[in-house]
PDB file of C-alpha atoms in Angstrom:
ATOM      1  CA  MET A   1     -30.164 -19.058 -80.571  1.00 94.00           C
ATOM      2  CA  LYS A   2     -33.786 -20.382 -81.337  1.00 97.00           C
ATOM      3  CA  ILE A   3     -36.154 -18.911 -79.186  1.00 98.00           C
ATOM      4  CA  LEU A   4     -39.903 -19.884 -78.817  1.00 98.00           C
ATOM      5  CA  VAL A   5     -41.973 -17.153 -77.075  1.00 98.00           C
ATOM      6  CA  LEU A   6     -45.223 -18.416 -75.512  1.00 98.00           C
ATOM      7  CA  CYS A   7     -48.190 -15.925 -75.145  1.00 97.00           C
ATOM      8  CA  GLY A   8     -51.935 -15.818 -75.206  1.00 95.00           C
ATOM      9  CA  GLY A   9     -53.123 -18.647 -73.000  1.00 92.00           C
ATOM     10  CA  THR A  10     -56.726 -19.167 -71.627  1.00 90.00           C
ATOM     11  CA  SER A  11     -56.714 -16.552 -68.535  1.00 88.00           C
ATOM     12  CA  GLU A  12     -58.496 -13.159 -68.509  1.00 84.00           C
ATOM     13  CA  GLU A  13     -55.254 -11.422 -69.120  1.00 86.00           C
ATOM     14  CA  ARG A  14     -54.795 -13.219 -72.962  1.00 91.00           C
ATOM     15  CA  ASP A  15     -55.121 -10.011 -74.687  1.00 91.00           C
ATOM     16  CA  VAL A  16     -52.261  -8.261 -72.528  1.00 89.00           C
ATOM     17  CA  SER A  17     -50.099 -11.546 -73.161  1.00 93.00           C
ATOM     18  CA  LEU A  18     -50.372 -11.258 -76.635  1.00 95.00           C
ATOM     19  CA  ARG A  19     -49.099  -7.759 -76.804  1.00 94.00           C
ATOM     20  CA  SER A  20     -46.359  -9.116 -74.498  1.00 95.00           C
ATOM     21  CA  GLY A  21     -45.258 -11.627 -76.516  1.00 96.00           C
ATOM     22  CA  ALA A  22     -45.443  -9.434 -79.942  1.00 96.00           C
ATOM     23  CA  GLY A  23     -43.150  -6.944 -78.028  1.00 96.00           C
ATOM     24  CA  VAL A  24     -40.750  -9.864 -76.858  1.00 97.00           C
ATOM     25  CA  ALA A  25     -40.571 -11.495 -80.187  1.00 98.00           C
ATOM     26  CA  ALA A  26     -40.015  -8.268 -82.147  1.00 97.00           C
ATOM     27  CA  ALA A  27     -37.089  -7.425 -79.697  1.00 97.00           C
ATOM     28  CA  LEU A  28     -35.777 -10.880 -79.934  1.00 98.00           C
ATOM     29  CA  ASN A  29     -35.608 -10.661 -83.724  1.00 97.00           C
ATOM     30  CA  GLU A  30     -33.949  -7.216 -83.455  1.00 97.00           C
ATOM     31  CA  ALA A  31     -31.180  -9.158 -81.391  1.00 97.00           C
ATOM     32  CA  ASP A  32     -30.533 -11.721 -83.987  1.00 96.00           C
ATOM     33  CA  HIS A  33     -32.418 -14.890 -82.663  1.00 98.00           C
ATOM     34  CA  GLU A  34     -34.287 -17.081 -84.444  1.00 98.00           C
ATOM     35  CA  VAL A  35     -37.769 -16.645 -83.121  1.00 98.00           C
ATOM     36  CA  GLY A  36     -41.018 -18.573 -83.065  1.00 98.00           C
ATOM     37  CA  ILE A  37     -44.629 -17.797 -81.185  1.00 98.00           C
ATOM     38  CA  ALA A  38     -46.844 -20.103 -79.850  1.00 97.00           C
ATOM     39  CA  ASP A  39     -49.971 -20.292 -77.863  1.00 96.00           C
ATOM     40  CA  PRO A  40     -50.372 -22.662 -75.069  1.00 95.00           C
ATOM     41  CA  ALA A  41     -53.906 -22.689 -75.525  1.00 93.00           C
ATOM     42  CA  ASP A  42     -53.385 -24.762 -78.752  1.00 93.00           C
ATOM     43  CA  HIS A  43     -52.044 -27.675 -76.483  1.00 90.00           C
ATOM     44  CA  LEU A  44     -48.394 -27.734 -77.627  1.00 94.00           C
ATOM     45  CA  ASP A  45     -46.653 -30.945 -77.719  1.00 95.00           C
ATOM     46  CA  ASP A  46     -43.321 -31.845 -75.917  1.00 96.00           C
ATOM     47  CA  ASP A  47     -41.299 -32.565 -79.012  1.00 96.00           C
ATOM     48  CA  PHE A  48     -42.401 -29.149 -80.375  1.00 97.00           C
ATOM     49  CA  LEU A  49     -41.172 -27.450 -77.063  1.00 97.00           C
ATOM     50  CA  ARG A  50     -37.892 -29.493 -77.104  1.00 96.00           C
ATOM     51  CA  SER A  51     -37.182 -28.144 -80.468  1.00 97.00           C
ATOM     52  CA  TYR A  52     -36.378 -24.643 -79.200  1.00 97.00           C
ATOM     53  CA  ASP A  53     -32.978 -23.657 -76.988  1.00 96.00           C
ATOM     54  CA  VAL A  54     -34.845 -21.325 -74.689  1.00 97.00           C
ATOM     55  CA  ILE A  55     -38.515 -20.523 -74.041  1.00 98.00           C
ATOM     56  CA  PHE A  56     -39.750 -17.168 -73.240  1.00 98.00           C
ATOM     57  CA  PRO A  57     -43.081 -17.182 -71.363  1.00 98.00           C
ATOM     58  CA  ALA A  58     -44.752 -13.822 -71.924  1.00 96.00           C
ATOM     59  CA  LEU A  59     -47.960 -15.136 -70.168  1.00 95.00           C
ATOM     60  CA  HIS A  60     -50.183 -13.594 -67.477  1.00 90.00           C
ATOM     61  CA  GLY A  61     -52.561 -15.031 -65.087  1.00 87.00           C
ATOM     62  CA  PRO A  62     -53.476 -19.028 -64.416  1.00 88.00           C
ATOM     63  CA  GLY A  63     -51.637 -21.394 -66.588  1.00 90.00           C
ATOM     64  CA  GLY A  64     -48.890 -19.024 -67.344  1.00 91.00           C
ATOM     65  CA  GLU A  65     -47.342 -17.566 -64.181  1.00 91.00           C
ATOM     66  CA  ASP A  66     -48.819 -19.816 -61.515  1.00 94.00           C
ATOM     67  CA  GLY A  67     -45.986 -22.429 -61.740  1.00 95.00           C
ATOM     68  CA  SER A  68     -47.862 -25.210 -63.869  1.00 95.00           C
ATOM     69  CA  LEU A  69     -46.300 -24.056 -67.086  1.00 96.00           C
ATOM     70  CA  GLN A  70     -42.939 -23.745 -65.342  1.00 97.00           C
ATOM     71  CA  ALA A  71     -43.275 -27.318 -63.802  1.00 97.00           C
ATOM     72  CA  ARG A  72     -43.993 -28.824 -67.018  1.00 97.00           C
ATOM     73  CA  LEU A  73     -40.873 -27.040 -68.592  1.00 97.00           C
ATOM     74  CA  GLU A  74     -38.654 -28.289 -65.731  1.00 97.00           C
ATOM     75  CA  ASN A  75     -39.879 -31.725 -66.190  1.00 96.00           C
ATOM     76  CA  LEU A  76     -38.977 -31.466 -69.965  1.00 96.00           C
ATOM     77  CA  ASP A  77     -35.396 -30.249 -68.852  1.00 96.00           C
ATOM     78  CA  ILE A  78     -35.992 -27.018 -71.344  1.00 96.00           C
ATOM     79  CA  PRO A  79     -34.224 -23.732 -70.203  1.00 97.00           C
ATOM     80  CA  PHE A  80     -36.888 -21.131 -69.884  1.00 98.00           C
ATOM     81  CA  VAL A  81     -36.825 -17.242 -68.953  1.00 98.00           C
ATOM     82  CA  GLY A  82     -38.152 -16.273 -65.327  1.00 97.00           C
ATOM     83  CA  SER A  83     -38.662 -18.010 -62.219  1.00 98.00           C
ATOM     84  CA  ASP A  84     -38.825 -21.589 -61.297  1.00 97.00           C
ATOM     85  CA  SER A  85     -42.177 -23.389 -60.410  1.00 97.00           C
ATOM     86  CA  GLN A  86     -41.960 -22.788 -56.790  1.00 98.00           C
ATOM     87  CA  ALA A  87     -41.414 -19.006 -56.817  1.00 98.00           C
ATOM     88  CA  SER A  88     -43.864 -18.596 -59.664  1.00 97.00           C
ATOM     89  CA  ALA A  89     -46.450 -20.301 -57.428  1.00 96.00           C
ATOM     90  CA  LEU A  90     -45.574 -18.789 -54.332  1.00 97.00           C
ATOM     91  CA  CYS A  91     -45.898 -15.032 -55.857  1.00 96.00           C
ATOM     92  CA  PHE A  92     -49.070 -15.854 -57.527  1.00 95.00           C
ATOM     93  CA  ASP A  93     -50.794 -16.723 -54.206  1.00 95.00           C
ATOM     94  CA  LYS A  94     -50.872 -13.522 -52.682  1.00 95.00           C
ATOM     95  CA  TRP A  95     -51.979 -14.967 -49.241  1.00 96.00           C
ATOM     96  CA  HIS A  96     -49.156 -17.562 -49.128  1.00 96.00           C
ATOM     97  CA  TYR A  97     -46.836 -14.660 -50.338  1.00 97.00           C
ATOM     98  CA  ARG A  98     -48.103 -12.567 -47.449  1.00 96.00           C
ATOM     99  CA  GLN A  99     -47.106 -15.359 -44.893  1.00 96.00           C
ATOM    100  CA  VAL A 100     -43.643 -15.755 -46.407  1.00 97.00           C
ATOM    101  CA  MET A 101     -42.905 -11.839 -46.418  1.00 97.00           C
ATOM    102  CA  SER A 102     -44.488 -11.415 -42.829  1.00 94.00           C
ATOM    103  CA  LYS A 103     -41.983 -14.292 -41.537  1.00 95.00           C
ATOM    104  CA  GLY A 104     -39.117 -12.288 -43.582  1.00 95.00           C
ATOM    105  CA  GLY A 105     -39.828  -9.213 -41.335  1.00 95.00           C
ATOM    106  CA  ILE A 106     -41.371  -7.412 -44.414  1.00 97.00           C
ATOM    107  CA  ALA A 107     -43.973  -4.703 -43.493  1.00 97.00           C
ATOM    108  CA  MET A 108     -47.136  -5.126 -45.649  1.00 97.00           C
ATOM    109  CA  PRO A 109     -50.572  -3.540 -45.281  1.00 97.00           C
ATOM    110  CA  ARG A 110     -52.895  -5.442 -42.958  1.00 97.00           C
ATOM    111  CA  GLY A 111     -54.732  -8.020 -44.489  1.00 97.00           C
ATOM    112  CA  ASP A 112     -56.840 -11.019 -44.438  1.00 97.00           C
ATOM    113  CA  THR A 113     -59.025 -13.532 -46.326  1.00 96.00           C
ATOM    114  CA  LEU A 114     -62.584 -13.761 -46.393  1.00 96.00           C
ATOM    115  CA  GLN A 115     -65.820 -15.273 -48.012  1.00 96.00           C
ATOM    116  CA  HIS A 116     -68.596 -12.974 -49.416  1.00 96.00           C
ATOM    117  CA  HIS A 117     -70.670 -13.456 -46.248  1.00 95.00           C
ATOM    118  CA  GLU A 118     -67.875 -12.100 -44.103  1.00 96.00           C
ATOM    119  CA  HIS A 119     -67.221  -8.921 -46.080  1.00 95.00           C
ATOM    120  CA  SER A 120     -69.472  -6.298 -44.972  1.00 91.00           C
ATOM    121  CA  GLU A 121     -68.860  -6.976 -41.250  1.00 94.00           C
ATOM    122  CA  HIS A 122     -65.147  -7.646 -41.331  1.00 96.00           C
ATOM    123  CA  GLU A 123     -62.926  -5.274 -39.451  1.00 96.00           C
ATOM    124  CA  LEU A 124     -60.883  -4.035 -42.203  1.00 96.00           C
ATOM    125  CA  ALA A 125     -64.185  -3.566 -44.215  1.00 95.00           C
ATOM    126  CA  GLN A 126     -65.045  -0.739 -41.761  1.00 95.00           C
ATOM    127  CA  ASP A 127     -62.558   1.640 -43.246  1.00 95.00           C
ATOM    128  CA  LEU A 128     -61.089   2.060 -46.559  1.00 95.00           C
ATOM    129  CA  HIS A 129     -59.680  -0.929 -48.103  1.00 95.00           C
ATOM    130  CA  VAL A 130     -58.968  -3.195 -51.208  1.00 94.00           C
ATOM    131  CA  LEU A 131     -60.713  -6.452 -52.127  1.00 95.00           C
ATOM    132  CA  LYS A 132     -59.047  -8.659 -54.689  1.00 93.00           C
ATOM    133  CA  PRO A 133     -58.474 -12.067 -55.851  1.00 93.00           C
ATOM    134  CA  ILE A 134     -55.882 -14.404 -54.001  1.00 93.00           C
ATOM    135  CA  THR A 135     -54.534 -15.159 -57.472  1.00 88.00           C
ATOM    136  CA  GLY A 136     -54.790 -13.472 -60.615  1.00 72.00           C
ATOM    137  CA  GLY A 137     -53.280  -9.915 -61.945  1.00 64.00           C
ATOM    138  CA  SER A 138     -53.603  -6.781 -63.975  1.00 57.00           C
ATOM    139  CA  SER A 139     -56.009  -5.654 -61.213  1.00 72.00           C
ATOM    140  CA  ILE A 140     -59.074  -7.870 -62.725  1.00 83.00           C
ATOM    141  CA  ASP A 141     -61.858  -8.128 -60.222  1.00 88.00           C
ATOM    142  CA  THR A 142     -60.231  -5.935 -57.794  1.00 90.00           C
ATOM    143  CA  PHE A 143     -61.955  -3.177 -55.802  1.00 92.00           C
ATOM    144  CA  ILE A 144     -60.506  -0.151 -54.307  1.00 91.00           C
ATOM    145  CA  VAL A 145     -62.968   1.176 -51.628  1.00 92.00           C
ATOM    146  CA  ARG A 146     -62.270   4.984 -51.230  1.00 89.00           C
ATOM    147  CA  ASP A 147     -65.761   6.072 -50.027  1.00 91.00           C
ATOM    148  CA  LEU A 148     -67.538   3.714 -47.679  1.00 93.00           C
ATOM    149  CA  GLY A 149     -70.768   5.265 -48.868  1.00 91.00           C
ATOM    150  CA  THR A 150     -70.519   4.011 -52.474  1.00 90.00           C
ATOM    151  CA  ILE A 151     -69.401   0.342 -51.925  1.00 90.00           C
ATOM    152  CA  PRO A 152     -70.401  -1.720 -55.036  1.00 92.00           C
ATOM    153  CA  TYR A 153     -72.060  -4.583 -53.123  1.00 92.00           C
ATOM    154  CA  GLN A 154     -73.683  -5.762 -56.262  1.00 94.00           C
ATOM    155  CA  ALA A 155     -70.519  -6.228 -58.232  1.00 94.00           C
ATOM    156  CA  ILE A 156     -68.767  -7.463 -55.373  1.00 95.00           C
ATOM    157  CA  ALA A 157     -71.127 -10.127 -54.982  1.00 95.00           C
ATOM    158  CA  GLN A 158     -70.649 -11.354 -58.810  1.00 95.00           C
ATOM    159  CA  THR A 159     -66.938 -11.388 -58.041  1.00 94.00           C
ATOM    160  CA  PHE A 160     -67.397 -13.636 -55.308  1.00 94.00           C
ATOM    161  CA  GLU A 161     -69.287 -16.039 -57.346  1.00 94.00           C
ATOM    162  CA  ARG A 162     -65.912 -16.275 -59.656  1.00 91.00           C
ATOM    163  CA  HIS A 163     -63.637 -16.265 -56.457  1.00 92.00           C
ATOM    164  CA  PRO A 164     -65.302 -17.910 -53.464  1.00 92.00           C
ATOM    165  CA  LYS A 165     -62.460 -16.409 -51.209  1.00 95.00           C
ATOM    166  CA  MET A 166     -60.779 -13.181 -51.720  1.00 96.00           C
ATOM    167  CA  LEU A 167     -58.070 -11.168 -49.991  1.00 96.00           C
ATOM    168  CA  ILE A 168     -58.980  -7.828 -48.173  1.00 97.00           C
ATOM    169  CA  GLU A 169     -56.373  -5.255 -47.387  1.00 96.00           C
ATOM    170  CA  GLU A 170     -56.443  -1.834 -45.472  1.00 96.00           C
ATOM    171  CA  LEU A 171     -56.049   0.813 -48.131  1.00 95.00           C
ATOM    172  CA  ILE A 172     -52.890   2.805 -47.892  1.00 94.00           C
ATOM    173  CA  ASP A 173     -52.919   6.327 -48.518  1.00 90.00           C
ATOM    174  CA  GLY A 174     -49.670   7.550 -50.166  1.00 91.00           C
ATOM    175  CA  THR A 175     -47.531   6.985 -53.228  1.00 92.00           C
ATOM    176  CA  GLU A 176     -47.425   4.026 -55.287  1.00 93.00           C
ATOM    177  CA  LEU A 177     -44.274   2.621 -56.480  1.00 96.00           C
ATOM    178  CA  THR A 178     -42.989  -0.215 -58.482  1.00 96.00           C
ATOM    179  CA  VAL A 179     -39.498  -1.606 -58.777  1.00 98.00           C
ATOM    180  CA  GLY A 180     -37.953  -3.908 -61.325  1.00 98.00           C
ATOM    181  CA  ILE A 181     -35.120  -6.547 -60.482  1.00 98.00           C
ATOM    182  CA  LEU A 182     -33.171  -7.389 -63.613  1.00 98.00           C
ATOM    183  CA  ASP A 183     -30.865 -10.381 -62.762  1.00 96.00           C
ATOM    184  CA  LYS A 184     -29.361  -9.241 -59.465  1.00 93.00           C
ATOM    185  CA  LYS A 185     -29.769  -5.544 -59.832  1.00 96.00           C
ATOM    186  CA  PRO A 186     -32.616  -3.103 -58.948  1.00 98.00           C
ATOM    187  CA  LEU A 187     -33.796  -0.952 -61.893  1.00 98.00           C
ATOM    188  CA  PRO A 188     -34.988   2.688 -61.518  1.00 97.00           C
ATOM    189  CA  VAL A 189     -38.019   3.105 -58.953  1.00 97.00           C
ATOM    190  CA  ILE A 190     -41.400   4.388 -60.993  1.00 96.00           C
ATOM    191  CA  GLU A 191     -43.817   6.274 -59.279  1.00 93.00           C
ATOM    192  CA  ILE A 192     -47.556   5.457 -60.501  1.00 90.00           C
ATOM    193  CA  ILE A 193     -49.947   8.322 -60.621  1.00 85.00           C
ATOM    194  CA  PRO A 194     -53.722   7.240 -61.642  1.00 72.00           C
ATOM    195  CA  PRO A 195     -55.641   9.723 -63.419  1.00 61.00           C
ATOM    196  CA  VAL A 196     -57.594  12.162 -61.120  1.00 57.00           C
ATOM    197  CA  GLY A 197     -60.356  10.336 -59.442  1.00 53.00           C
ATOM    198  CA  GLY A 198     -59.232   7.181 -60.750  1.00 52.00           C
ATOM    199  CA  ASN A 199     -57.220   4.156 -59.813  1.00 50.00           C
ATOM    200  CA  PHE A 200     -54.451   1.940 -61.094  1.00 45.00           C
ATOM    201  CA  ASP A 201     -56.974  -0.547 -62.259  1.00 46.00           C
ATOM    202  CA  TYR A 202     -57.189  -2.727 -65.549  1.00 47.00           C
ATOM    203  CA  VAL A 203     -58.330  -0.042 -67.676  1.00 47.00           C
ATOM    204  CA  ASN A 204     -55.960   2.708 -66.524  1.00 43.00           C
ATOM    205  CA  LYS A 205     -53.099   0.477 -66.841  1.00 48.00           C
ATOM    206  CA  TYR A 206     -53.435   0.193 -70.604  1.00 45.00           C
ATOM    207  CA  ASN A 207     -55.272   3.251 -71.648  1.00 44.00           C
ATOM    208  CA  GLY A 208     -52.215   5.654 -71.500  1.00 52.00           C
ATOM    209  CA  ARG A 209     -54.297   7.961 -68.733  1.00 58.00           C
ATOM    210  CA  THR A 210     -52.027   6.923 -65.867  1.00 68.00           C
ATOM    211  CA  LYS A 211     -48.543   8.812 -65.342  1.00 78.00           C
ATOM    212  CA  GLU A 212     -45.535   6.416 -64.889  1.00 83.00           C
ATOM    213  CA  ILE A 213     -42.578   8.499 -63.568  1.00 85.00           C
ATOM    214  CA  VAL A 214     -39.154   7.355 -63.627  1.00 86.00           C
ATOM    215  CA  ALA A 215     -37.404   9.553 -60.693  1.00 79.00           C
ATOM    216  CA  PRO A 216     -40.570  10.128 -58.632  1.00 86.00           C
ATOM    217  CA  GLU A 217     -41.355  13.592 -58.039  1.00 78.00           C
ATOM    218  CA  HIS A 218     -42.916  12.749 -54.504  1.00 81.00           C
ATOM    219  CA  VAL A 219     -40.249  10.451 -52.954  1.00 90.00           C
ATOM    220  CA  SER A 220     -36.880  11.271 -51.950  1.00 93.00           C
ATOM    221  CA  ALA A 221     -33.685   9.654 -53.282  1.00 94.00           C
ATOM    222  CA  GLU A 222     -33.398   8.013 -49.952  1.00 95.00           C
ATOM    223  CA  THR A 223     -36.794   6.532 -49.802  1.00 96.00           C
ATOM    224  CA  GLN A 224     -36.134   5.380 -53.671  1.00 96.00           C
ATOM    225  CA  ALA A 225     -32.937   3.422 -52.517  1.00 97.00           C
ATOM    226  CA  ALA A 226     -35.008   2.056 -49.815  1.00 97.00           C
ATOM    227  CA  ALA A 227     -37.626   0.715 -52.151  1.00 97.00           C
ATOM    228  CA  GLN A 228     -35.050  -0.868 -54.389  1.00 98.00           C
ATOM    229  CA  GLN A 229     -33.667  -2.660 -51.405  1.00 98.00           C
ATOM    230  CA  LEU A 230     -37.155  -3.708 -50.252  1.00 98.00           C
ATOM    231  CA  ALA A 231     -37.826  -5.282 -53.878  1.00 98.00           C
ATOM    232  CA  TRP A 232     -34.478  -7.077 -54.037  1.00 98.00           C
ATOM    233  CA  GLN A 233     -35.451  -8.779 -50.491  1.00 97.00           C
ATOM    234  CA  ALA A 234     -38.741  -9.738 -51.815  1.00 98.00           C
ATOM    235  CA  HIS A 235     -36.928 -11.117 -54.953  1.00 98.00           C
ATOM    236  CA  GLN A 236     -34.672 -13.170 -52.735  1.00 97.00           C
ATOM    237  CA  LEU A 237     -37.195 -14.267 -50.159  1.00 97.00           C
ATOM    238  CA  THR A 238     -39.621 -15.773 -52.899  1.00 97.00           C
ATOM    239  CA  GLY A 239     -36.742 -17.340 -54.829  1.00 97.00           C
ATOM    240  CA  CYS A 240     -37.232 -15.127 -57.949  1.00 98.00           C
ATOM    241  CA  ARG A 241     -34.679 -15.123 -60.674  1.00 97.00           C
ATOM    242  CA  ASP A 242     -34.153 -13.544 -63.642  1.00 97.00           C
ATOM    243  CA  PHE A 243     -36.464 -10.702 -63.341  1.00 98.00           C
ATOM    244  CA  SER A 244     -39.399  -9.680 -61.159  1.00 98.00           C
ATOM    245  CA  ARG A 245     -41.420  -6.542 -60.543  1.00 97.00           C
ATOM    246  CA  THR A 246     -42.567  -5.537 -56.841  1.00 97.00           C
ATOM    247  CA  ASP A 247     -45.173  -3.164 -56.139  1.00 96.00           C
ATOM    248  CA  ILE A 248     -44.944  -0.948 -52.931  1.00 97.00           C
ATOM    249  CA  MET A 249     -46.804   1.703 -51.109  1.00 96.00           C
ATOM    250  CA  CYS A 250     -45.039   4.784 -49.618  1.00 95.00           C
ATOM    251  CA  ASP A 251     -47.544   6.072 -47.154  1.00 94.00           C
ATOM    252  CA  ARG A 252     -47.776   9.654 -45.965  1.00 92.00           C
ATOM    253  CA  ASP A 253     -45.253   8.904 -43.319  1.00 92.00           C
ATOM    254  CA  GLY A 254     -42.867   7.925 -45.548  1.00 92.00           C
ATOM    255  CA  ARG A 255     -43.045   4.297 -44.554  1.00 95.00           C
ATOM    256  CA  LEU A 256     -42.663   1.487 -47.156  1.00 98.00           C
ATOM    257  CA  LEU A 257     -45.126  -1.253 -47.327  1.00 98.00           C
ATOM    258  CA  LEU A 258     -44.904  -4.151 -49.898  1.00 97.00           C
ATOM    259  CA  LEU A 259     -48.046  -5.038 -52.022  1.00 96.00           C
ATOM    260  CA  GLU A 260     -46.861  -7.977 -54.300  1.00 95.00           C
ATOM    261  CA  THR A 261     -44.312  -9.348 -56.524  1.00 97.00           C
ATOM    262  CA  ASN A 262     -44.983 -10.301 -60.096  1.00 95.00           C
ATOM    263  CA  THR A 263     -42.782 -13.099 -61.613  1.00 96.00           C
ATOM    264  CA  LEU A 264     -43.564 -12.296 -65.310  1.00 95.00           C
ATOM    265  CA  PRO A 265     -43.960  -8.601 -65.584  1.00 93.00           C
ATOM    266  CA  GLY A 266     -45.806  -7.258 -68.576  1.00 91.00           C
ATOM    267  CA  MET A 267     -43.678  -6.792 -71.897  1.00 93.00           C
ATOM    268  CA  THR A 268     -45.878  -4.552 -73.830  1.00 85.00           C
ATOM    269  CA  ASP A 269     -45.165  -0.845 -75.053  1.00 77.00           C
ATOM    270  CA  GLN A 270     -46.841   0.571 -72.152  1.00 80.00           C
ATOM    271  CA  SER A 271     -45.477  -2.029 -69.492  1.00 89.00           C
ATOM    272  CA  LEU A 272     -43.536  -0.685 -66.408  1.00 93.00           C
ATOM    273  CA  PHE A 273     -40.599  -3.229 -66.541  1.00 96.00           C
ATOM    274  CA  PRO A 274     -39.188  -2.226 -69.908  1.00 96.00           C
ATOM    275  CA  LYS A 275     -39.799   1.375 -69.226  1.00 95.00           C
ATOM    276  CA  ALA A 276     -37.595   0.813 -65.958  1.00 96.00           C
ATOM    277  CA  ALA A 277     -34.795  -0.921 -68.027  1.00 97.00           C
ATOM    278  CA  ALA A 278     -35.022   1.852 -70.810  1.00 96.00           C
ATOM    279  CA  ALA A 279     -34.242   4.416 -67.854  1.00 95.00           C
ATOM    280  CA  ALA A 280     -31.470   2.255 -66.978  1.00 96.00           C
ATOM    281  CA  GLY A 281     -30.239   2.926 -70.456  1.00 96.00           C
ATOM    282  CA  ILE A 282     -31.297  -0.819 -71.571  1.00 97.00           C
ATOM    283  CA  THR A 283     -33.118  -1.287 -74.707  1.00 96.00           C
ATOM    284  CA  MET A 284     -35.843  -3.818 -75.262  1.00 97.00           C
ATOM    285  CA  SER A 285     -33.736  -5.810 -77.646  1.00 97.00           C
ATOM    286  CA  GLU A 286     -30.861  -5.743 -74.781  1.00 97.00           C
ATOM    287  CA  LEU A 287     -33.252  -6.676 -72.133  1.00 97.00           C
ATOM    288  CA  VAL A 288     -34.875  -9.846 -73.884  1.00 98.00           C
ATOM    289  CA  ASP A 289     -31.435 -10.918 -75.195  1.00 98.00           C
ATOM    290  CA  GLN A 290     -29.929 -10.743 -71.680  1.00 98.00           C
ATOM    291  CA  LEU A 291     -32.865 -12.953 -70.215  1.00 98.00           C
ATOM    292  CA  VAL A 292     -32.540 -15.651 -72.786  1.00 98.00           C
ATOM    293  CA  ARG A 293     -28.944 -15.739 -72.046  1.00 97.00           C
ATOM    294  CA  LEU A 294     -29.612 -16.241 -68.467  1.00 97.00           C
ATOM    295  CA  ALA A 295     -31.846 -18.919 -69.062  1.00 97.00           C
ATOM    296  CA  ALA A 296     -29.645 -20.632 -71.550  1.00 96.00           C
ATOM    297  CA  ALA A 297     -26.509 -20.491 -69.018  1.00 95.00           C
ATOM    298  CA  ARG A 298     -28.652 -22.420 -66.360  1.00 90.00           C
ATOM    299  CA  GLN A 299     -28.301 -25.373 -68.456  1.00 78.00           C
ATOM    300  CA  GLY A 300     -25.285 -24.757 -70.618  1.00 58.00           C
ATOM    301  CA  ALA A 301     -27.272 -24.380 -73.382  1.00 45.00           C
TER     302      ALA A 301
END
């Protein structure tokens, strides 16, 4: 098939997207597809997009995974990999996502939205907490407060200038897990262990210092199976399709608490989704080939 990989874009996650796109394109070439690469920042016209059989968005952040691109491709009736515009918009808005999960009976950390002037006095800010943008990814502009005596108030104030409202959540002490869904099947669970004294933030996601363990060391097989089921529930409740990756905390009592679902997981050589697929015996070329065939099958392409 003739496949167009979209990567780059204009969000703060542009660099990661370019790396994801390069990884996807190389794997598609290996799977014997005819591959083109383009950057939505170049204002691609409709006829150019229509010249491909399937489009593979390898985009992150606003304009790529917030549903706007997906809505355009739906209007053009072009098959594309990943969730539709509604599911993409839902998962991109962390507050809306929380409401849907809550209605579905899914346990999550306590959370709320707030403006800058509300932060210091908010109930959740009186204990260890996480402050993050309502939209966005890759842990950009996210603060993980593990010590109330060293809260970076100045940096937080600057972040509120970019995000007038943010999401505050209680910080869960425990083990961070992530579970990918490929088509309708959960992939092996990955345990995320940040470097000592660090967090799983933007820097530690891509510098190779975070341990990502398939077959987690600190979580029982029973809990891993429950995490896979929870990720599948989130995938279904949000209306995701093809693939997704859901982040989950396992607290000290063994309770699983949902964090968020990513509709366009990273596809770089360090990304979690391809690592989970590899653990299931699926090579990168097999993975991207399966995804484009799922997209093509939806419209009989």
